[in-house]
mmCIF file of C-alpha atoms and ligand atoms in Angstrom:
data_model
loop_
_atom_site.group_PDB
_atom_site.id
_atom_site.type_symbol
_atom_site.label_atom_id
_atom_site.label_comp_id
_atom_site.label_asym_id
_atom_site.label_seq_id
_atom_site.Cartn_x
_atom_site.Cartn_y
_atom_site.Cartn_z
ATOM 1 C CA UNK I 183 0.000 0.000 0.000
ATOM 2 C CA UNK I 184 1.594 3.352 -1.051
ATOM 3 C CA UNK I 185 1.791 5.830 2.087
ATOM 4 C CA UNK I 186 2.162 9.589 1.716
ATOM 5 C CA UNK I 187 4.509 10.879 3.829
ATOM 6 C CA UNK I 188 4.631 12.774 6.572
ATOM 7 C CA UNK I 189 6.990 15.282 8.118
ATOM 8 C CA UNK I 190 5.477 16.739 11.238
ATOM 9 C CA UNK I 191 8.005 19.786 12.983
ATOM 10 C CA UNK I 192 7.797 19.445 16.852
ATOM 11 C CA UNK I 193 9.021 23.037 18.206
ATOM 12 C CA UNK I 194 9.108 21.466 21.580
ATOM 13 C CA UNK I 195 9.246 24.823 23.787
ATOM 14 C CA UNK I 196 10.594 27.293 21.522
ATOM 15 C CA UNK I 197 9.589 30.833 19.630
ATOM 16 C CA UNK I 198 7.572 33.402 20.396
ATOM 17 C CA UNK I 199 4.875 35.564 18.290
ATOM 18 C CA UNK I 200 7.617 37.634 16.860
ATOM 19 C CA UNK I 201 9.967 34.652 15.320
ATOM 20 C CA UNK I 202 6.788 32.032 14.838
ATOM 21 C CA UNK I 203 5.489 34.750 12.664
ATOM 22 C CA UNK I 204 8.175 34.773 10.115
ATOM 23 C CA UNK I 205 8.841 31.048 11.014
ATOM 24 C CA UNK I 206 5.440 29.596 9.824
ATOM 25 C CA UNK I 207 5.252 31.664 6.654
ATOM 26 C CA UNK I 208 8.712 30.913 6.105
ATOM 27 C CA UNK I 209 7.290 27.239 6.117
ATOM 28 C CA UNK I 210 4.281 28.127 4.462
ATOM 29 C CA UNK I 211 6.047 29.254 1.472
ATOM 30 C CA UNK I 212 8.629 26.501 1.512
ATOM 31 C CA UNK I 213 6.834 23.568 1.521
ATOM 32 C CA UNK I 214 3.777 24.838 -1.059
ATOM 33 C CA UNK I 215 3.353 22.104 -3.468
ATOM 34 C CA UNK I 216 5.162 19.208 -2.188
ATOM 35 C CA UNK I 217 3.700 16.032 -2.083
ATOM 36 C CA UNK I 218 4.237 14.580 1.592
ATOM 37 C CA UNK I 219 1.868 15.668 4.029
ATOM 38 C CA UNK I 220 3.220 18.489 6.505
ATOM 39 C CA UNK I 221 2.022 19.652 9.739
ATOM 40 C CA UNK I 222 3.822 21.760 12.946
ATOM 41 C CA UNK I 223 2.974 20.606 16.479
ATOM 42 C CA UNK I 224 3.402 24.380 17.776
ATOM 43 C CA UNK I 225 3.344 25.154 21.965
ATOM 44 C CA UNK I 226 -0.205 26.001 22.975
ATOM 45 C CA UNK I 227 -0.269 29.673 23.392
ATOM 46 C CA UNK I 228 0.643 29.791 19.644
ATOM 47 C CA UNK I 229 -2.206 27.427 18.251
ATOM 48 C CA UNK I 230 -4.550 30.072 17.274
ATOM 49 C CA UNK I 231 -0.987 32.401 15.553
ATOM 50 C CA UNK I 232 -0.625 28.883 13.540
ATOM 51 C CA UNK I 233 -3.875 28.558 12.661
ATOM 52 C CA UNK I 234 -3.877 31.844 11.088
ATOM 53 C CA UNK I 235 -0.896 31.515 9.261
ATOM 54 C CA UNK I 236 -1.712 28.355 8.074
ATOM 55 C CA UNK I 237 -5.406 28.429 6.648
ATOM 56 C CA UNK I 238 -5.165 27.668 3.189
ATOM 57 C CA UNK I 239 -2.180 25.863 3.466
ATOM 58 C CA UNK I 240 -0.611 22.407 2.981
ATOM 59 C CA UNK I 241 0.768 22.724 6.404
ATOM 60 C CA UNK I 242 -1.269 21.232 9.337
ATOM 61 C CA UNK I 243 -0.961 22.317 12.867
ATOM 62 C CA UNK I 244 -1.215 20.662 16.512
ATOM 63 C CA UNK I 245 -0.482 20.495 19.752
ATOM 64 C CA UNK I 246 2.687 18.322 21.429
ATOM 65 C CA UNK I 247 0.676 16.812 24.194
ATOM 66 C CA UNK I 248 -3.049 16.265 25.661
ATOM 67 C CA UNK I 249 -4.776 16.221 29.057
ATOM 68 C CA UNK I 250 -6.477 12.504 29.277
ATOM 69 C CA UNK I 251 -9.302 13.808 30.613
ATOM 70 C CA UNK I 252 -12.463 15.209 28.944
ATOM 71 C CA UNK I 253 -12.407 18.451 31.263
ATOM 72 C CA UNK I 254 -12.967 19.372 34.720
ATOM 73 C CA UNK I 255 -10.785 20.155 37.576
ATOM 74 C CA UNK I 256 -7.368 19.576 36.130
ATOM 75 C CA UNK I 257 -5.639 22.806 36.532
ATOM 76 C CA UNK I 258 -3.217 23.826 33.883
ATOM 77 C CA UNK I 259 -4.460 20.572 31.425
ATOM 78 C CA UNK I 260 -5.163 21.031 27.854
ATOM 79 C CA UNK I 261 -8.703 18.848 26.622
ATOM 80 C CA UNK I 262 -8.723 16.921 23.355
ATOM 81 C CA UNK I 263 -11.696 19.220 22.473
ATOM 82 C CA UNK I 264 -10.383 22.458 23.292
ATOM 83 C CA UNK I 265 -7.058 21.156 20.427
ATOM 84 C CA UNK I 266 -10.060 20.233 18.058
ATOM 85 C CA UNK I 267 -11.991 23.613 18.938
ATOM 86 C CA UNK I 268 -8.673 25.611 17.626
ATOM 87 C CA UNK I 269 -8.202 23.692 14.249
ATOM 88 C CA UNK I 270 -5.491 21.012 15.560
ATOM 89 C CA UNK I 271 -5.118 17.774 13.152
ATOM 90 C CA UNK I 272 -2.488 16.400 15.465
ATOM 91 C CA UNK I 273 -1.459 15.908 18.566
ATOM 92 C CA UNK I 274 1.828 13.963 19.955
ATOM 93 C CA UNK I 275 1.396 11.599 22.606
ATOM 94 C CA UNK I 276 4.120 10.026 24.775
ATOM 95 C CA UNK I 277 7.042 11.957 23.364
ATOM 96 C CA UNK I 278 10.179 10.632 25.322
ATOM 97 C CA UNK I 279 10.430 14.276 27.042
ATOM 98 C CA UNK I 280 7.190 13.810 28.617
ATOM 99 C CA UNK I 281 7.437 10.100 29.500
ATOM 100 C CA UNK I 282 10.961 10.641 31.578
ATOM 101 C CA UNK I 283 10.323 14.165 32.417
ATOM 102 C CA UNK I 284 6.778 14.539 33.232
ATOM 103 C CA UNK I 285 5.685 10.876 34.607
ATOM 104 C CA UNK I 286 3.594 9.516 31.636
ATOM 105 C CA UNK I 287 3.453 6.322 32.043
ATOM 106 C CA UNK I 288 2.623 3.844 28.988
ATOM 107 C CA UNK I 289 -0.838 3.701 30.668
ATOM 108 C CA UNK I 290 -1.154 8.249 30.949
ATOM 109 C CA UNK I 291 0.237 7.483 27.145
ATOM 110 C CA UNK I 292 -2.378 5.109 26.320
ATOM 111 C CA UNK I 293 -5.132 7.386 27.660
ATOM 112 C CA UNK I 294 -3.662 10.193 25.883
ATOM 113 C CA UNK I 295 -4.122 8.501 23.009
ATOM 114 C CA UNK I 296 -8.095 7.653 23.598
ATOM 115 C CA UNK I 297 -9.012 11.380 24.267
ATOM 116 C CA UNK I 298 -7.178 12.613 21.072
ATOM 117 C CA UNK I 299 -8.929 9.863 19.075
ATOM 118 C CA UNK I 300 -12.448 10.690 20.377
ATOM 119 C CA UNK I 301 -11.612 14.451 19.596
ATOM 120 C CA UNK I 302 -11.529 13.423 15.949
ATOM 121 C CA UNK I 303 -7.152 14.074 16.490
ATOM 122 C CA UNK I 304 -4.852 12.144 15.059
ATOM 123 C CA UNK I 305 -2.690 11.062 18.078
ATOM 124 C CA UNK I 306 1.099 11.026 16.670
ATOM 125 C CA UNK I 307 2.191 8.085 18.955
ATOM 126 C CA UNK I 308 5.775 8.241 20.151
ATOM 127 C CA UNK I 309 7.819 5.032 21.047
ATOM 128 C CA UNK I 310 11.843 4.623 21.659
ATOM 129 C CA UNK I 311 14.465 3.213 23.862
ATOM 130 C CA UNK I 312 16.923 4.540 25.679
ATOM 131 C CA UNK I 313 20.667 4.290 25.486
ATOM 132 C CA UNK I 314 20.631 2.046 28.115
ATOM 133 C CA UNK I 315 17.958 -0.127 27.090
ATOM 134 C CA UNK I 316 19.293 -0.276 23.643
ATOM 135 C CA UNK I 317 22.388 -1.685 24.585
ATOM 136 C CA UNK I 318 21.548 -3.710 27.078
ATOM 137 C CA UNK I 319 19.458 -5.481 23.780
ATOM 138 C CA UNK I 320 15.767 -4.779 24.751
ATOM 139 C CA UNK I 321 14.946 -2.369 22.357
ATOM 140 C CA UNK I 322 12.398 -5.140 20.942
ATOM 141 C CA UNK I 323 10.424 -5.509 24.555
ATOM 142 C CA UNK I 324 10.521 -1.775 25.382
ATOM 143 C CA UNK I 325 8.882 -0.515 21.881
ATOM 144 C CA UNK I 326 6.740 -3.767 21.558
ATOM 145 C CA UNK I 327 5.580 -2.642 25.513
ATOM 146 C CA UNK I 328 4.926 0.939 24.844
ATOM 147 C CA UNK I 329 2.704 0.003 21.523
ATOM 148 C CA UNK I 330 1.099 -2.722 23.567
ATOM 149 C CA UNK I 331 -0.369 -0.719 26.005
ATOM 150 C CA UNK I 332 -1.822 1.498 23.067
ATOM 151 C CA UNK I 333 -3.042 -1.336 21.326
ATOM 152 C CA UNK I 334 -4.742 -3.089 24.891
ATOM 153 C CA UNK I 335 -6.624 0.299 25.511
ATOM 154 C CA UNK I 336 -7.895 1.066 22.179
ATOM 155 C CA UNK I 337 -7.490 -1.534 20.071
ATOM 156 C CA UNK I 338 -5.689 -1.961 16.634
ATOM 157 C CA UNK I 339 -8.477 -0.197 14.839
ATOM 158 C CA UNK I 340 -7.202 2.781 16.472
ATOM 159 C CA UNK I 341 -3.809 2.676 14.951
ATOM 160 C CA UNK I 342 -5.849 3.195 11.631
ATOM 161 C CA UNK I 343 -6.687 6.921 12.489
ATOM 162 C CA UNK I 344 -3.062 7.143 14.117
ATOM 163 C CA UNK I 345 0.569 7.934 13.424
ATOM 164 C CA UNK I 346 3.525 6.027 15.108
ATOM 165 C CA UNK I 347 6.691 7.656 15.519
ATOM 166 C CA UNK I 348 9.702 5.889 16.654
ATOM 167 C CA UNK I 349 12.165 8.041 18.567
ATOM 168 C CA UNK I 350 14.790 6.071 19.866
ATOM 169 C CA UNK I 351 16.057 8.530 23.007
ATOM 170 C CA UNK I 352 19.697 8.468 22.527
ATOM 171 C CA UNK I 353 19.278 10.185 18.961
ATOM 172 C CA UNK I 354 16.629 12.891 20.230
ATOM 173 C CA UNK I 355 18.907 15.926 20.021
ATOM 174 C CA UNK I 356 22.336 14.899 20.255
ATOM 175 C CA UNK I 357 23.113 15.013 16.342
ATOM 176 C CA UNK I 358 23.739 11.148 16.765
ATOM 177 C CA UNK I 359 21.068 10.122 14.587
ATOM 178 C CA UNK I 360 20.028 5.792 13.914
ATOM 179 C CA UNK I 361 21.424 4.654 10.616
ATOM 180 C CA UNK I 362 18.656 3.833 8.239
ATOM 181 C CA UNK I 363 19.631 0.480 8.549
ATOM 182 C CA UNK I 364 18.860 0.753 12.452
ATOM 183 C CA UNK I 365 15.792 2.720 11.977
ATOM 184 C CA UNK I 366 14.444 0.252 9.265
ATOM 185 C CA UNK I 367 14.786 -2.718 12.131
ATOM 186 C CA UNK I 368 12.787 -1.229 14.569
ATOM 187 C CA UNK I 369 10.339 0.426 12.221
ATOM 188 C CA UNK I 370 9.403 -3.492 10.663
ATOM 189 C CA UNK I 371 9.288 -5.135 13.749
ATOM 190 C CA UNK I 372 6.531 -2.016 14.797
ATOM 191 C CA UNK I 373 4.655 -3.085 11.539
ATOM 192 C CA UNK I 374 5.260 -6.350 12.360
ATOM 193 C CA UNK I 375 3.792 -6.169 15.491
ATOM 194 C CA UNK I 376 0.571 -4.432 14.435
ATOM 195 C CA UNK I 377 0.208 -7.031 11.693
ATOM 196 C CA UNK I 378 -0.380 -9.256 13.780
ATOM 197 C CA UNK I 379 -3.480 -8.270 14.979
ATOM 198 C CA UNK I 380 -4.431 -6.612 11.309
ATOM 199 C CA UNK I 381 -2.373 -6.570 8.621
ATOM 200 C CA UNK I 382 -4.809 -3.950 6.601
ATOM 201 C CA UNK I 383 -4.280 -1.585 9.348
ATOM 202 C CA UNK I 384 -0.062 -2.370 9.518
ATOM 203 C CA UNK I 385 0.219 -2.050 5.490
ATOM 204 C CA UNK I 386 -1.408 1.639 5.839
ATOM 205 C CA UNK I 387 0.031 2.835 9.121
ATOM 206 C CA UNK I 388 2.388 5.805 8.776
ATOM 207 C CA UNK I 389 5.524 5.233 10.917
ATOM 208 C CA UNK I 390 7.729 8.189 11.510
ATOM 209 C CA UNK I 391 11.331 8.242 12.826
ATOM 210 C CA UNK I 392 12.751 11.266 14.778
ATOM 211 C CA UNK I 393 16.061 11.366 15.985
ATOM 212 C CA UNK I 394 18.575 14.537 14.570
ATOM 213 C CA UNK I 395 16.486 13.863 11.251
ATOM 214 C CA UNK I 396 18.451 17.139 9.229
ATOM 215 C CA UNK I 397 18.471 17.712 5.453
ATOM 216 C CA UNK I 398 21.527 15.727 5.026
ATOM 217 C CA UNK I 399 20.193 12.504 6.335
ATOM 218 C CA UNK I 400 16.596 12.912 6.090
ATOM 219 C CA UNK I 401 16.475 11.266 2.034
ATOM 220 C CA UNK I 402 18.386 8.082 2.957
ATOM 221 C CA UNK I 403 16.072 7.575 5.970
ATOM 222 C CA UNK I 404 12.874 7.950 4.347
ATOM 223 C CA UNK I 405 14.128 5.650 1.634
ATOM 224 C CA UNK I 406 13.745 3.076 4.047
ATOM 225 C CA UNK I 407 10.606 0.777 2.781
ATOM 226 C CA UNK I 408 8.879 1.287 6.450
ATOM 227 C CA UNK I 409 10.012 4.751 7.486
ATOM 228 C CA UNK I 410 7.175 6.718 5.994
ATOM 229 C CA UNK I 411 8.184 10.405 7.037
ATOM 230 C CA UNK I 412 10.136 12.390 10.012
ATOM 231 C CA UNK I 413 9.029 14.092 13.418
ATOM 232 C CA UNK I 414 11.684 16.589 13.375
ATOM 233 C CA UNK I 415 12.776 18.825 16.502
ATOM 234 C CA UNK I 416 15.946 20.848 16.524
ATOM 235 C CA UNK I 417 15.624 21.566 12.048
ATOM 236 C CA UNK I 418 11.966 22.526 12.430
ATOM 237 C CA UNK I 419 13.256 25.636 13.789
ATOM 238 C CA UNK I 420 15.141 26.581 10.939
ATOM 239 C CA UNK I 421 12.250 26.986 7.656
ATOM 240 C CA UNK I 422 14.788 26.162 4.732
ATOM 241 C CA UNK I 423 15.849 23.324 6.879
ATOM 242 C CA UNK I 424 12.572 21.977 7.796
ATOM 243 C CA UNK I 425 11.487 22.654 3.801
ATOM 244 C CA UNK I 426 14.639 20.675 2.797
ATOM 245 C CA UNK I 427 13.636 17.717 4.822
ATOM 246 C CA UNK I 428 9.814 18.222 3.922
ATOM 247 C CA UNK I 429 10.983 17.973 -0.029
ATOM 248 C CA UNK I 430 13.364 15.046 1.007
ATOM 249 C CA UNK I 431 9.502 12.777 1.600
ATOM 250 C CA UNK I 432 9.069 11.745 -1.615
HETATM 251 P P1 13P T 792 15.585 16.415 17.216
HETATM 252 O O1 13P T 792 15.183 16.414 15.765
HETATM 253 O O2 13P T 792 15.979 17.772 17.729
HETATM 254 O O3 13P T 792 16.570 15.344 17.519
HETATM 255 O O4 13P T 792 14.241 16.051 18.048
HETATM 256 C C1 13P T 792 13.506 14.948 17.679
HETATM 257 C C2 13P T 792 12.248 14.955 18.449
HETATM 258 O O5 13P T 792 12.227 14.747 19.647
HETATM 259 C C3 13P T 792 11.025 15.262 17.725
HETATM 260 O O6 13P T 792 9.895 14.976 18.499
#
């Protein structure tokens, strides 16, 4: 099954109005007319500058995490319907930053991942080892978990209206990006793994890798027959760069 591609730009907790401005019609302009599918997951004071820079575009727009609750007492939480209510398409779940930084646990991930689906989001589900895990050799068990707990809560039908992105940890920001070779292992065993419970839904999911994806590796990893696009971080800052790697998804 032929996937478009898609490079999503996670600013993490960067910009302001000032540099988004010329940042996101920088992007606008740079990525008009390419083929892969494009979106920024912006901070969420800057949802509503994004979505005004952005109508009209081929550049989506979300949010970089989700509250798991519907609403209520849950000061300082962001709902699923207040993304929607602003124009979001995406949302990440269970980036590695949250999950070692901020407590979510596969099962906060999981739930994460519900609320963003019943939204009408599409959860961009993030998965990776660390350092340690990879070289101890349980990179397998630790994605296969954190994809488990996704596929336990919400079943594999889910995964049809969802992105996976695999982030291995020790290439998030350090310039030491996975070979394509190493991405391309852990990317077939994710298919793999959803195949088993439907192989419809495993031949159309969209599996990202981020990792120091930059315009001078981004082609050779998106070669890759199961790496179907990039969640990019430090380059989405920079518009020619994130362009570059957004013309690089063919
Ligand atoms: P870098 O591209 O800066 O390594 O960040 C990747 C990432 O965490 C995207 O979510």
């Amino acid at each position: 099954m032929a996937r478009t591609k898609l490079v999503a730009g996670n600013w993490k907790m960067h910009g302001s109005l000032a540099t988004n401005s010329a940042l996101l019609q920088d992007v606008r302009k740079g990525v008009a007319g390419l083929t892969a599918d494009v979106a920024v997951c912006v901070p969420y004071p800057y949802l509503d500058q994004a979505r005004g820079a952005l109508l009209g575009s081929n550049v989506a727009w979300g949010a970089q995490d989700v509250s798991e609750h519907v609403q209520g007492a849950y000061t300082g939480e962001v709902s699923a319907a207040m993304l929607a209510d602003f124009g979001c398409r995406y949302v990440i779940v269970g980036h590695s930053e949250r999950r070692s930084f901020y407590g979510d646990t596969d099962a906060v991930v999981a739930a994460k991942f519900e609320a963003a689906l019943k939204s009408g989001l599409v959860p961009i589900l993030c998965i990776g080892e660390t350092l340690d895990e990879r070289e101890s050799n349980v990179t397998t068990a630790v994605v296969t978990r954190q994809l488990d707990a996704v596929l336990a809560r919400c079943g594999v039908a889910a995964l049809g209206q969802a992105v996976v992105a695999y982030e291995p940890v020790w290439a998030i920001g350090t310039g030491r990006t996975a070979s394509p070779e190493q991405a391309q292992e852990v990317h077939a065993l994710i298919r793999q793994r959803v195949a088993r419970e439907d192989a419809g839904v495993a031949a159309g999911l969209r599996i990202l890798y981020g990792g120091s994806m930059k315009p001078g590796n981004a082609r050779e990893l998106m070669a890759q027959p199961d790496i179907d696009g990039g969640l990019i971080g430090g380059a989405a800052l920079v518009a020619t760069d994130f362009a570059a790697i957004c013309a690089a998804a063919v």
